[in-house]
Amino acid sequence: MVAGNIMGIVGGSAELNTGARIPLIGLGTAAITQNEEEIIAAVTAALQVGYRHFDTARLYRSEHALGKALNSAFQSGLVSREDVFVTTKLKNTEHDDPVAAIKDSLMNMQLEYVDLFLIHWPIKLRAEIPLAPVKEEDFLPLDIKSTWQAMEQCMEMGLTKAIGVSNFSSKKIEDLLNYAKIPPAVDQVEMHPQWQQKKLRDYCNKHSIHVSAWSPLGAPNTPWGSNEVIDNPLILEIAQKHGKTRAQVILRWGIEQGVSVLPKSYNTGRITENFQIFDWSLTPDDHDMISKLEQRKLLRGDNFVNSTTSPYKTVEELWDGEI
Ligand code: A2P
């Protein structure tokens, strides 16, 4: 299966249900380090290598540096605004006012619009410290319908070209489609060879919703991920066979599955390496073997579950059984 054969996917981009195109590889910017200079250097290197898709979130605190790097690239003529696809995401604490949140993001990034604005999680909180356990008293009743209506307003106001969700199960999307005036263009979820999301992707394909993969490498060397995806012996074997790196095999697998991949790296060598996935392909045998890998979700969201105040008493409820 090659990317060009998948419906809606041509070359290095896929078509969204808005008619816009989303580049198949984007630079992820979720990281512990929030060193502005490091982020600016990484984004600038990525632009020079050819990346045209950048993924941030209000939670990541990388918006300001990303915006600075993009605006210098616009000023120097390296790229123009229309050439890049920028995504940001609503925080769990901002469900009451997505319009104010996106306006703040646009101010942070000094942009007039983003290309995609996502609900980061199906969770509404009073307060949140990234990676710390959420306190019982910080969960608020969730009303996705009103959040979505405000997301639609963001699009109608021209603040974003598309809206979507992140970390939503098929069931949560199905509920949303019952009342959405504007259907989500994207569901951004954890996806890599050890968490392939087959059911969700089938559902999204049927409903013209593009899937983007966060932590497509399994987030090696991070507190929330693991080295087990990149260290998987089958991935190493396939990489050696093709004369590619393990990261390249994993990312190529992702785009051949029809999703866009958002690897995070702030290292110029790895940024370059991760982009070299367009002039070769995996074999049907490679796909067959990868499809049989044991599945294990890395970020289960235990943080967002409790038996009293969360809308989800168990992780099974959070993912509607897709875990
Ligand atoms: P670094 O920023 O030092 O390159 P994911 O995108 O799955 O969340 O994974 C992000 C992690 O993977 C980061 O720790 C990043 O480190 C590392 N990483 C990114 N690209 C590669 C690569 N090509 N080979 C090995 N590790 C990589």
Short mmCIF file of C-alpha atoms and ligand atoms in Angstrom, two decimals:
data_model
loop_
_atom_site.label_atom_id
_atom_site.label_comp_id
_atom_site.label_asym_id
_atom_site.label_seq_id
_atom_site.Cartn_x
_atom_site.Cartn_y
_atom_site.Cartn_z
CA MET A 1 0.00 0.00 0.00
CA VAL A 2 1.55 3.33 -0.96
CA ALA A 3 0.44 6.79 0.02
CA GLY A 4 -0.64 7.76 -3.48
CA ASN A 5 -3.21 4.94 -3.52
CA ILE A 6 -5.08 6.08 -0.46
CA MET A 7 -8.20 8.10 -1.09
CA GLY A 8 -7.57 11.81 -0.60
CA ILE A 9 -3.80 11.44 -0.30
CA VAL A 10 -1.58 12.83 -3.01
CA GLY A 11 2.16 13.25 -2.69
CA GLY A 12 3.00 14.76 0.64
CA SER A 13 -0.43 15.95 1.72
CA ALA A 14 -3.99 14.81 2.34
CA GLU A 15 -7.26 16.60 1.66
CA LEU A 16 -9.39 17.63 4.61
CA ASN A 17 -13.18 17.71 4.49
CA THR A 18 -12.88 21.52 4.23
CA GLY A 19 -11.07 21.16 0.89
CA ALA A 20 -7.77 22.38 2.40
CA ARG A 21 -4.69 20.17 2.29
CA ILE A 22 -2.75 18.99 5.33
CA PRO A 23 0.93 18.11 4.86
CA LEU A 24 1.60 14.50 5.90
CA ILE A 25 4.50 15.35 8.14
CA GLY A 26 4.39 18.08 10.73
CA LEU A 27 6.86 19.10 13.40
CA GLY A 28 5.53 18.32 16.87
CA THR A 29 6.37 20.80 19.63
CA ALA A 30 5.27 19.07 22.85
CA ALA A 31 8.38 18.98 24.98
CA ILE A 32 9.57 19.44 28.52
CA THR A 33 12.00 22.12 27.39
CA GLN A 34 10.46 25.46 26.67
CA ASN A 35 13.66 27.16 25.66
CA GLU A 36 12.55 29.72 23.08
CA GLU A 37 15.85 29.79 21.23
CA GLU A 38 15.86 26.00 20.91
CA ILE A 39 12.31 25.95 19.52
CA ILE A 40 13.01 28.82 17.12
CA ALA A 41 16.13 27.02 15.84
CA ALA A 42 14.20 23.76 15.41
CA VAL A 43 11.31 25.37 13.53
CA THR A 44 13.71 27.31 11.31
CA ALA A 45 15.70 24.15 10.54
CA ALA A 46 12.46 22.29 9.79
CA LEU A 47 11.31 25.00 7.38
CA GLN A 48 14.66 24.83 5.60
CA VAL A 49 14.41 21.06 5.30
CA GLY A 50 10.91 21.36 3.80
CA TYR A 51 8.44 20.95 6.68
CA ARG A 52 5.29 22.99 6.08
CA HIS A 53 3.19 21.74 9.00
CA PHE A 54 3.66 22.69 12.66
CA ASP A 55 1.73 21.34 15.59
CA THR A 56 1.43 23.19 18.87
CA ALA A 57 -1.11 23.49 21.68
CA ARG A 58 -1.91 26.09 24.28
CA LEU A 59 -0.72 23.56 26.85
CA TYR A 60 2.74 23.13 25.30
CA ARG A 61 3.81 26.77 25.70
CA SER A 62 5.61 26.60 22.35
CA GLU A 63 3.22 28.91 20.51
CA HIS A 64 5.22 32.08 21.06
CA ALA A 65 8.51 30.66 19.80
CA LEU A 66 6.79 28.92 16.88
CA GLY A 67 5.16 32.19 15.86
CA LYS A 68 8.47 34.04 16.11
CA ALA A 69 10.22 31.52 13.87
CA LEU A 70 7.37 31.52 11.34
CA ASN A 71 7.15 35.29 11.17
CA SER A 72 10.90 35.62 10.57
CA ALA A 73 10.56 33.05 7.78
CA PHE A 74 7.69 35.08 6.27
CA GLN A 75 9.77 38.25 6.50
CA SER A 76 12.88 36.69 4.98
CA GLY A 77 10.78 35.26 2.14
CA LEU A 78 11.66 31.64 2.98
CA VAL A 79 7.95 30.78 2.97
CA SER A 80 4.68 32.65 2.92
CA ARG A 81 1.78 32.25 5.34
CA GLU A 82 -0.27 30.25 2.81
CA ASP A 83 2.55 27.71 2.49
CA VAL A 84 2.41 26.58 6.12
CA PHE A 85 -0.19 24.63 8.06
CA VAL A 86 -0.39 25.56 11.75
CA THR A 87 -2.40 23.66 14.35
CA THR A 88 -3.09 24.63 17.93
CA LYS A 89 -5.37 23.12 20.60
CA LEU A 90 -7.78 24.32 23.25
CA LYS A 91 -6.69 23.64 26.84
CA ASN A 92 -8.81 21.51 29.14
CA THR A 93 -9.34 24.60 31.28
CA GLU A 94 -10.70 26.68 28.38
CA HIS A 95 -13.88 24.89 27.29
CA ASP A 96 -15.98 27.86 28.41
CA ASP A 97 -14.37 30.25 25.94
CA PRO A 98 -12.67 28.79 22.85
CA VAL A 99 -13.00 32.15 21.05
CA ALA A 100 -10.93 33.93 23.71
CA ALA A 101 -8.45 31.03 23.73
CA ILE A 102 -7.83 31.08 19.99
CA LYS A 103 -7.54 34.88 19.98
CA ASP A 104 -4.86 34.54 22.63
CA SER A 105 -3.07 31.88 20.54
CA LEU A 106 -3.15 34.16 17.51
CA MET A 107 -1.67 36.95 19.59
CA ASN A 108 1.03 34.59 20.92
CA MET A 109 1.95 33.52 17.40
CA GLN A 110 1.33 36.89 15.72
CA LEU A 111 -0.84 35.16 13.12
CA GLU A 112 -4.18 36.21 11.66
CA TYR A 113 -5.52 32.66 11.59
CA VAL A 114 -4.50 29.09 12.29
CA ASP A 115 -5.17 26.26 9.87
CA LEU A 116 -6.60 23.92 12.48
CA PHE A 117 -7.94 24.36 16.02
CA LEU A 118 -8.58 21.21 18.05
CA ILE A 119 -10.31 20.37 21.33
CA HIS A 120 -7.24 18.88 23.03
CA TRP A 121 -9.09 16.33 25.23
CA PRO A 122 -12.72 15.43 25.98
CA ILE A 123 -12.11 16.75 29.49
CA LYS A 124 -13.06 20.01 31.21
CA LEU A 125 -10.97 21.15 34.17
CA ARG A 126 -10.80 24.06 36.57
CA ALA A 127 -7.00 23.85 36.80
CA GLU A 128 -4.28 21.68 35.34
CA ILE A 129 -0.54 21.25 35.74
CA PRO A 130 0.92 19.32 32.78
CA LEU A 131 1.89 15.73 33.72
CA ALA A 132 0.75 16.16 37.34
CA PRO A 133 -2.24 14.16 38.64
CA VAL A 134 -5.50 16.10 38.26
CA LYS A 135 -7.11 16.77 41.65
CA GLU A 136 -10.66 15.53 42.25
CA GLU A 137 -11.96 19.06 42.80
CA ASP A 138 -10.56 20.23 39.45
CA PHE A 139 -12.92 18.24 37.21
CA LEU A 140 -15.88 20.20 35.81
CA PRO A 141 -19.00 18.83 34.11
CA LEU A 142 -18.28 18.37 30.43
CA ASP A 143 -20.59 19.80 27.78
CA ILE A 144 -18.88 19.03 24.48
CA LYS A 145 -21.87 20.36 22.54
CA SER A 146 -21.43 23.90 23.79
CA THR A 147 -17.64 23.69 23.38
CA TRP A 148 -18.12 22.52 19.81
CA GLN A 149 -20.58 25.33 19.04
CA ALA A 150 -17.91 27.82 20.16
CA MET A 151 -15.30 26.00 18.04
CA GLU A 152 -17.68 26.44 15.08
CA GLN A 153 -17.88 30.11 15.93
CA CYS A 154 -14.05 30.32 15.79
CA MET A 155 -14.20 28.98 12.25
CA GLU A 156 -17.09 31.27 11.24
CA MET A 157 -15.11 34.24 12.56
CA GLY A 158 -12.16 33.28 10.32
CA LEU A 159 -9.85 32.67 13.28
CA THR A 160 -9.19 29.13 12.06
CA LYS A 161 -9.59 27.45 8.67
CA ALA A 162 -10.68 24.13 10.18
CA ILE A 163 -11.74 22.66 13.52
CA GLY A 164 -11.37 19.23 14.97
CA VAL A 165 -10.79 17.10 18.02
CA SER A 166 -7.97 15.25 19.68
CA ASN A 167 -8.04 12.11 21.82
CA PHE A 168 -11.66 11.38 20.84
CA SER A 169 -12.90 7.79 20.44
CA SER A 170 -15.21 6.79 17.54
CA LYS A 171 -18.15 6.94 19.94
CA LYS A 172 -17.35 10.50 21.01
CA ILE A 173 -17.07 11.57 17.36
CA GLU A 174 -20.35 9.85 16.59
CA ASP A 175 -22.07 11.82 19.37
CA LEU A 176 -20.51 15.03 18.04
CA LEU A 177 -21.68 14.35 14.49
CA ASN A 178 -25.27 14.20 15.77
CA TYR A 179 -25.32 17.92 16.41
CA ALA A 180 -22.29 19.42 14.65
CA LYS A 181 -23.10 22.06 12.03
CA ILE A 182 -19.46 21.77 10.95
CA PRO A 183 -18.08 18.22 11.21
CA PRO A 184 -14.58 17.82 12.66
CA ALA A 185 -11.88 17.84 9.97
CA VAL A 186 -9.34 15.93 12.07
CA ASP A 187 -9.00 13.62 15.08
CA GLN A 188 -5.44 13.79 16.42
CA VAL A 189 -4.62 10.72 18.49
CA GLU A 190 -1.76 8.58 19.73
CA MET A 191 -0.77 6.32 16.87
CA HIS A 192 2.32 4.26 16.06
CA PRO A 193 3.01 0.61 15.15
CA GLN A 194 2.23 -0.47 18.71
CA TRP A 195 -1.03 1.48 18.87
CA GLN A 196 -2.45 1.31 15.39
CA GLN A 197 -5.97 2.62 16.03
CA LYS A 198 -7.54 0.45 13.32
CA LYS A 199 -11.11 0.79 14.55
CA LEU A 200 -10.91 4.55 14.96
CA ARG A 201 -9.26 5.00 11.57
CA ASP A 202 -11.94 2.93 9.83
CA TYR A 203 -14.60 5.04 11.48
CA CYS A 204 -12.85 8.31 10.55
CA ASN A 205 -12.29 7.20 6.95
CA LYS A 206 -16.00 6.47 6.59
CA HIS A 207 -16.85 9.95 7.86
CA SER A 208 -14.17 11.89 5.93
CA ILE A 209 -12.28 12.79 9.08
CA HIS A 210 -8.51 12.88 8.71
CA VAL A 211 -6.43 11.21 11.43
CA SER A 212 -3.19 12.78 12.66
CA ALA A 213 -0.75 10.76 14.75
CA TRP A 214 0.74 12.32 17.86
CA SER A 215 3.85 10.65 19.29
CA PRO A 216 4.23 8.67 16.05
CA LEU A 217 7.59 7.36 17.33
CA GLY A 218 6.13 6.33 20.70
CA ALA A 219 7.76 9.35 22.36
CA PRO A 220 11.14 7.81 23.21
CA ASN A 221 13.03 9.43 26.09
CA THR A 222 10.04 11.35 27.41
CA PRO A 223 8.18 10.96 30.74
CA TRP A 224 4.92 10.06 28.92
CA GLY A 225 6.27 7.74 26.23
CA SER A 226 8.59 4.78 25.86
CA ASN A 227 11.52 3.52 23.79
CA GLU A 228 9.70 0.28 23.06
CA VAL A 229 8.30 1.38 19.70
CA ILE A 230 11.58 2.63 18.26
CA ASP A 231 13.43 -0.32 19.84
CA ASN A 232 11.05 -2.94 18.48
CA PRO A 233 13.15 -5.70 16.81
CA LEU A 234 10.79 -5.95 13.81
CA ILE A 235 11.18 -2.24 13.11
CA LEU A 236 14.96 -2.63 13.28
CA GLU A 237 14.83 -5.58 10.87
CA ILE A 238 12.71 -3.65 8.35
CA ALA A 239 14.96 -0.60 8.69
CA GLN A 240 18.09 -2.64 7.98
CA LYS A 241 16.44 -4.24 4.96
CA HIS A 242 15.61 -0.84 3.42
CA GLY A 243 18.80 0.92 4.55
CA LYS A 244 16.67 3.41 6.52
CA THR A 245 16.56 4.39 10.17
CA ARG A 246 13.98 2.97 12.57
CA ALA A 247 12.32 6.39 12.89
CA GLN A 248 12.01 6.62 9.10
CA VAL A 249 10.36 3.19 8.93
CA ILE A 250 7.87 4.12 11.65
CA LEU A 251 7.00 7.46 10.05
CA ARG A 252 6.76 5.98 6.55
CA TRP A 253 4.43 3.32 7.94
CA GLY A 254 2.26 6.11 9.37
CA ILE A 255 1.90 8.04 6.13
CA GLU A 256 1.30 4.83 4.17
CA GLN A 257 -1.58 4.18 6.56
CA GLY A 258 -3.06 7.48 5.35
CA VAL A 259 -2.46 9.59 8.44
CA SER A 260 -0.30 12.62 9.00
CA VAL A 261 2.56 12.15 11.45
CA LEU A 262 3.80 14.75 13.94
CA PRO A 263 7.23 13.67 15.20
CA LYS A 264 8.74 16.03 17.75
CA SER A 265 12.44 16.73 17.48
CA TYR A 266 14.48 19.80 18.31
CA ASN A 267 17.62 18.22 16.87
CA THR A 268 18.52 19.32 13.32
CA GLY A 269 19.90 15.91 12.34
CA ARG A 270 16.77 14.09 13.48
CA ILE A 271 14.47 16.77 12.02
CA THR A 272 16.16 16.15 8.66
CA GLU A 273 16.13 12.36 9.05
CA ASN A 274 12.41 12.32 9.88
CA PHE A 275 11.56 14.23 6.70
CA GLN A 276 13.29 11.73 4.40
CA ILE A 277 10.30 9.45 3.99
CA PHE A 278 8.88 10.42 0.63
CA ASP A 279 11.03 8.76 -2.03
CA TRP A 280 10.79 5.11 -0.98
CA SER A 281 8.14 2.79 0.35
CA LEU A 282 7.49 -0.22 2.54
CA THR A 283 6.46 -3.54 1.02
CA PRO A 284 3.10 -5.28 1.55
CA ASP A 285 5.05 -7.83 3.61
CA ASP A 286 6.38 -5.08 5.89
CA HIS A 287 2.81 -3.87 6.43
CA ASP A 288 1.61 -7.37 7.09
CA MET A 289 4.27 -7.98 9.75
CA ILE A 290 3.76 -4.60 11.40
CA SER A 291 0.00 -5.17 11.48
CA LYS A 292 0.58 -8.20 13.71
CA LEU A 293 2.55 -6.37 16.40
CA GLU A 294 1.19 -6.60 19.89
CA GLN A 295 -0.81 -3.49 20.75
CA ARG A 296 -0.31 -1.34 23.82
CA LYS A 297 -1.35 2.26 24.32
CA LEU A 298 1.38 4.33 25.94
CA LEU A 299 -0.55 7.32 27.23
CA ARG A 300 -3.67 5.82 28.74
CA GLY A 301 -5.01 8.97 30.38
CA ASP A 302 -5.25 7.55 33.92
CA ASN A 303 -4.80 11.14 34.98
CA PHE A 304 -8.27 11.99 33.68
CA VAL A 305 -10.15 9.22 35.41
CA ASN A 306 -11.67 8.96 38.89
CA SER A 307 -14.75 7.43 40.48
CA THR A 308 -16.22 10.67 41.80
CA THR A 309 -15.80 13.86 39.78
CA SER A 310 -14.47 12.87 36.35
CA PRO A 311 -17.00 12.14 33.57
CA TYR A 312 -15.00 8.90 33.19
CA LYS A 313 -14.77 6.39 36.03
CA THR A 314 -12.30 4.15 34.16
CA VAL A 315 -9.91 4.42 31.23
CA GLU A 316 -12.30 2.14 29.31
CA GLU A 317 -14.95 4.84 29.67
CA LEU A 318 -12.52 7.58 28.63
CA TRP A 319 -11.78 5.73 25.38
CA ASP A 320 -15.22 4.07 25.07
CA GLY A 321 -13.59 0.66 25.05
CA GLU A 322 -10.99 1.56 22.39
CA ILE A 323 -8.10 0.67 24.69
P1 A2P B 1 14.85 14.88 20.16
O1 A2P B 1 13.96 16.08 20.28
O2 A2P B 1 16.07 14.98 21.02
O3 A2P B 1 15.18 14.53 18.74
P2 A2P B 1 7.35 11.49 19.41
O4 A2P B 1 7.41 12.37 18.22
O5 A2P B 1 6.90 10.10 19.12
O6 A2P B 1 6.57 12.10 20.54
O7 A2P B 1 8.85 11.32 19.96
C1 A2P B 1 9.59 12.42 20.40
C2 A2P B 1 10.91 11.93 20.97
O8 A2P B 1 11.59 11.21 19.95
C3 A2P B 1 11.82 13.03 21.41
O9 A2P B 1 12.44 12.60 22.61
C4 A2P B 1 12.84 13.15 20.29
O10 A2P B 1 14.06 13.59 20.78
C5 A2P B 1 12.91 11.73 19.77
N1 A2P B 1 13.19 11.61 18.35
C6 A2P B 1 12.69 12.37 17.34
N2 A2P B 1 13.14 11.96 16.15
C7 A2P B 1 13.94 10.90 16.40
C8 A2P B 1 14.70 10.03 15.58
N3 A2P B 1 14.74 10.20 14.26
N4 A2P B 1 15.41 9.04 16.19
C9 A2P B 1 15.39 8.88 17.53
N5 A2P B 1 14.68 9.67 18.37
C10 A2P B 1 13.96 10.67 17.81
#
